[in-house]
Amino acid sequence: MHPIIFFSKMDFSQSNLFGYIEDLQELTIIERPVRRSLKTPEEIERLTVDEELSDIERAVYLLSSGQDIQGTSVVANLPVLMRQNPAETLRRVLPKIREVLHVAGVEMQLTAAVSFLTVLQEESVSIHTYSHSFLHIILQHLEHRDAGVSNAWLETLLAVIEALPKETVRHEILNPLVSKAQLSQTLQSRLVSCKIMGKLANKFEAHIIKREILPLVKSLCQDVEYEVRTCMCRQLEHIAQGIGTELTKTVVLPELVELARDESSSVRLTAFETLVNLLDMFDADDRSQTVLPLVKSFCEKSFKSDESILISLSFHLGKLCNGLYGIFTPEQHLRFLEFYKKLSTLGLQQENGHNDNQLQLQTLEQEKKYISVRKNCAYNFPAMIVFVDPKNFHLELYSIFFCLCHDPEVPVRYTMAISFYEVAKLLNSGVYTIHKELVTLLQDESLEVLDALVGHLPEILELMTNGGENSGSESKLLSIPDLIPALTTAEQRAATSLKWRTHEKLLQKYACLPHIISSDQIYYRFLHRMLTIILTNNVLPVQKAAARTLCVYLRYNRKQEQRHEVIQKLIEQLGQGKSYWNRLRFLDTCEFIMELFSKSFFCKYFFLPVLELTHDPVANVRMKLCYLLPKVKSTLKIPTDKHLLQQLELCIRKLLCQEKDKDVLTIVKRTVLELDRMEISVDAFQKRFYENDLLDQEKERQEHLLLEMEQLEKEKQQNEGRSTNINDKMFEKKRRDSKTSSVLTKSITLSVPGSSSGTSAGKEDKKSKLVRSQSFNTQALHPKYSNIDKCPNKSSATGYTSSVSGMGKSCMLSFSDDSFRSHSTGNSGNTAFPSSSSRNLFNSTDQKSNGNKESQSRKMSM
């Protein structure tokens, strides 16, 4: 065959043309087997079944004279037949299946095992009927020559044993098991017996197990085939749980000790793993006199002569160290810790240049083994922190933590990223010591590592900023100086990759940042990036994740000018964008706005821009808007938003009259019916909207609090700047005329208080408000503040408003009078409650300072 070569300009010369023809001829040859595989009319006739036959008759016919694929289809359909007509299925179909299975192939056998298990799980018949009809068929095929078929039937039998009564299990399974477990039986038969005995140990009482099962267990533990000894050793854990602590100590433990010294490495390995899993059932004497010497010998042999146990040993080392912690001497404690450190860097010494004189060529198999060992050490790292005590982490384990986080292999770093949150929780107040490794994993070259770390990123960042020694709202980033560059780098790398799910997950988790870093840092480093992703990214889930995170950032932004800028960009670049895709994303963003903000906020900024899309030229945009209209209407309150309700009704009328697209018109009519059934809430509280109104009032209260925080911070800066200017002027005047220092001193003492006389009356009020604002900023995104606390008094709206004035300072979230202001206070000035209720927004100092007219007027203006 001539290779097909692509040129910048096709060459249709005679020589090349013949080459193309030969290629086409060979392509036609590929199609010929497909044509030959088509069924002939005779074959189609044989595969055709009379349509008038019932399901039972068709199943019997196909099992009797049909082909294998048709019989397999009938067996797969057995659970359906059992649900429809169990009596006829058991009488006519099941005997045919039993006959066919004797000569059936692997596919039908596997299908039958699954169907029998499904019939048991669906309980189509009683367990007595099931055991009478199905159990013998299952037992007949346990020793099938194909290992996959045998295992499938064994899994079905083990599930059946759980449901069968004890007497049936004893006569049908346990009694034949005695002969099946004898040495004269086949290897497959003895392996099946081992697995069945592990299941029977939890079915019978201890005395029956001791009399009838344990002799078989001892016999199989000493079988001549290492596969049987390995299988039986693995089942000893289940048997120990069934016979209890005393028999485990006298029967199971001696067998495990003997198997741990077996000539076969697989038997020794299985015995070691079973010992570790049964540590809780052994007392201190057994652990110190029997288990500990065995473990020490395993550790010594693992490096010298038996490296096959290294992987299992590294995987169970954390559980082993904590299980034997109480019997360790200080020397043994140190020895096991050093052993763990050695395993954590296994295979890296040559790369780091420690053994330059003893370089050996490692096989690929050894390298894979060493990578698995280090991965298991990363998995056990939290357990080892418990082993050495978190107080000793920096001294004992930090160097190993550093090595594992910088390991050259991705699986090791991936495991460390998964366990990073557990490590941070264990370190608690010492979590600041691992902030560099957090930044390193955020900037890891593998997106798998980043994806593993991002799963618990909000919790990790919260522990980093609040759990360390540098906790405090004024110094959040001191403990993680490189956090913001690492977060931006991680997002950019995820954005440029093809793994959009990691990017989506990352953007969702970044919604926690207002609780971690300041509002200005979010605005300049993250907020505009989210808007860019919405406008330029091509993956819908990523765009929606960025839109929701942007809304969260907007929700807790502390500067009104920045908020207005972002709102304007959302309306102009999304809502009025040239691409219909951007306008669709604007509607998604509005859904998040309605979820996160108060009703008054949405009505003030987004209600009318949303309605403008009723005239959109693209039908998909109008269709999506129609689905959104019920939520839009739910944001209105009467009578404050009566004019907006009129605009909504006008737009719906235009859609009904002018809409030409049939699909959109159908949705409009359906939406109109839904809107007619909706009830609009009013400004006053009502019982049917009680909880929603409380939640909306809390959102509105926080929005007003953000405005007041911004105003107070501006006034504070102005006052500080004014006092600084006055002091500078006095200093210059004093330097020029030192003779009149006494006069200047008097003027300073008079002018400085005078300059702030207008604000001195409210100085304490502003100080308390600033303290309140800082606490609000740190608590805004905490999970426990995400939902409003339910008020205990739910009798009626009027009763609640009358009783709230008497609550006073009884609880912080008891909804003071400020929380019952009208949602349009900031817009139209129409308040449903007295304006003086805004004074209760802050502490009791504000309530007592009745003479503070300036602060009161400022609150009213806001």
Coordinates of N, CA, C and O in Angstrom, one line a residue, residues 272 275-276 290-300 313 317 320 324 336:
F272 N 0.6 -11.3 57.5 CA 1.0 -10.0 58.1 C -0.2 -9.1 58.0 O -0.6 -8.4 59.0
L275 N -2.9 -10.0 60.5 CA -2.5 -9.6 61.9 C -2.7 -8.2 62.1 O -3.2 -7.8 63.2
V276 N -2.4 -7.3 61.2 CA -2.6 -5.9 61.4 C -4.1 -5.6 61.5 O -4.5 -4.8 62.4
T290 N 3.8 -11.6 71.0 CA 3.6 -12.3 69.7 C 3.6 -11.5 68.5 O 4.4 -11.7 67.6
V291 N 2.8 -10.4 68.5 CA 2.7 -9.6 67.3 C 3.9 -8.7 67.1 O 4.5 -8.7 66.0
L292 N 4.4 -8.0 68.1 CA 5.5 -7.1 67.9 C 6.8 -7.8 67.4 O 7.4 -7.3 66.5
P293 N 7.2 -9.0 68.0 CA 8.4 -9.7 67.4 C 8.2 -10.0 65.9 O 9.1 -9.9 65.1
L294 N 7.0 -10.4 65.6 CA 6.7 -10.7 64.1 C 6.9 -9.5 63.3 O 7.5 -9.6 62.2
V295 N 6.3 -8.4 63.7 CA 6.4 -7.2 62.9 C 7.8 -6.7 62.8 O 8.3 -6.3 61.7
K296 N 8.6 -6.8 63.9 CA 10.0 -6.4 63.8 C 10.8 -7.3 62.8 O 11.6 -6.8 62.0
S297 N 10.5 -8.6 62.8 CA 11.2 -9.5 61.9 C 10.8 -9.1 60.4 O 11.6 -9.2 59.5
F298 N 9.5 -8.8 60.2 CA 9.1 -8.4 58.9 C 9.8 -7.1 58.4 O 10.2 -7.0 57.3
C299 N 9.9 -6.1 59.3 CA 10.6 -4.9 58.9 C 12.1 -5.2 58.6 O 12.6 -4.6 57.7
E300 N 12.7 -6.0 59.4 CA 14.1 -6.3 59.1 C 14.3 -7.1 57.8 O 15.3 -6.8 57.0
L313 N 3.8 -3.4 53.8 CA 4.2 -2.9 55.1 C 4.1 -1.4 55.1 O 3.6 -0.8 56.1
L317 N 1.6 0.6 57.8 CA 2.5 1.1 58.8 C 1.9 2.0 59.8 O 2.1 2.0 61.0
L320 N -0.4 0.1 62.0 CA 0.4 -0.7 62.9 C 1.1 0.1 64.0 O 1.1 -0.4 65.2
L324 N 0.1 -0.5 68.0 CA 1.1 -1.0 69.0 C 1.7 0.1 69.9 O 2.7 -0.1 70.6
F336 N 10.8 2.7 64.9 CA 9.7 2.6 63.9 C 9.5 4.0 63.1 O 9.2 4.0 61.9

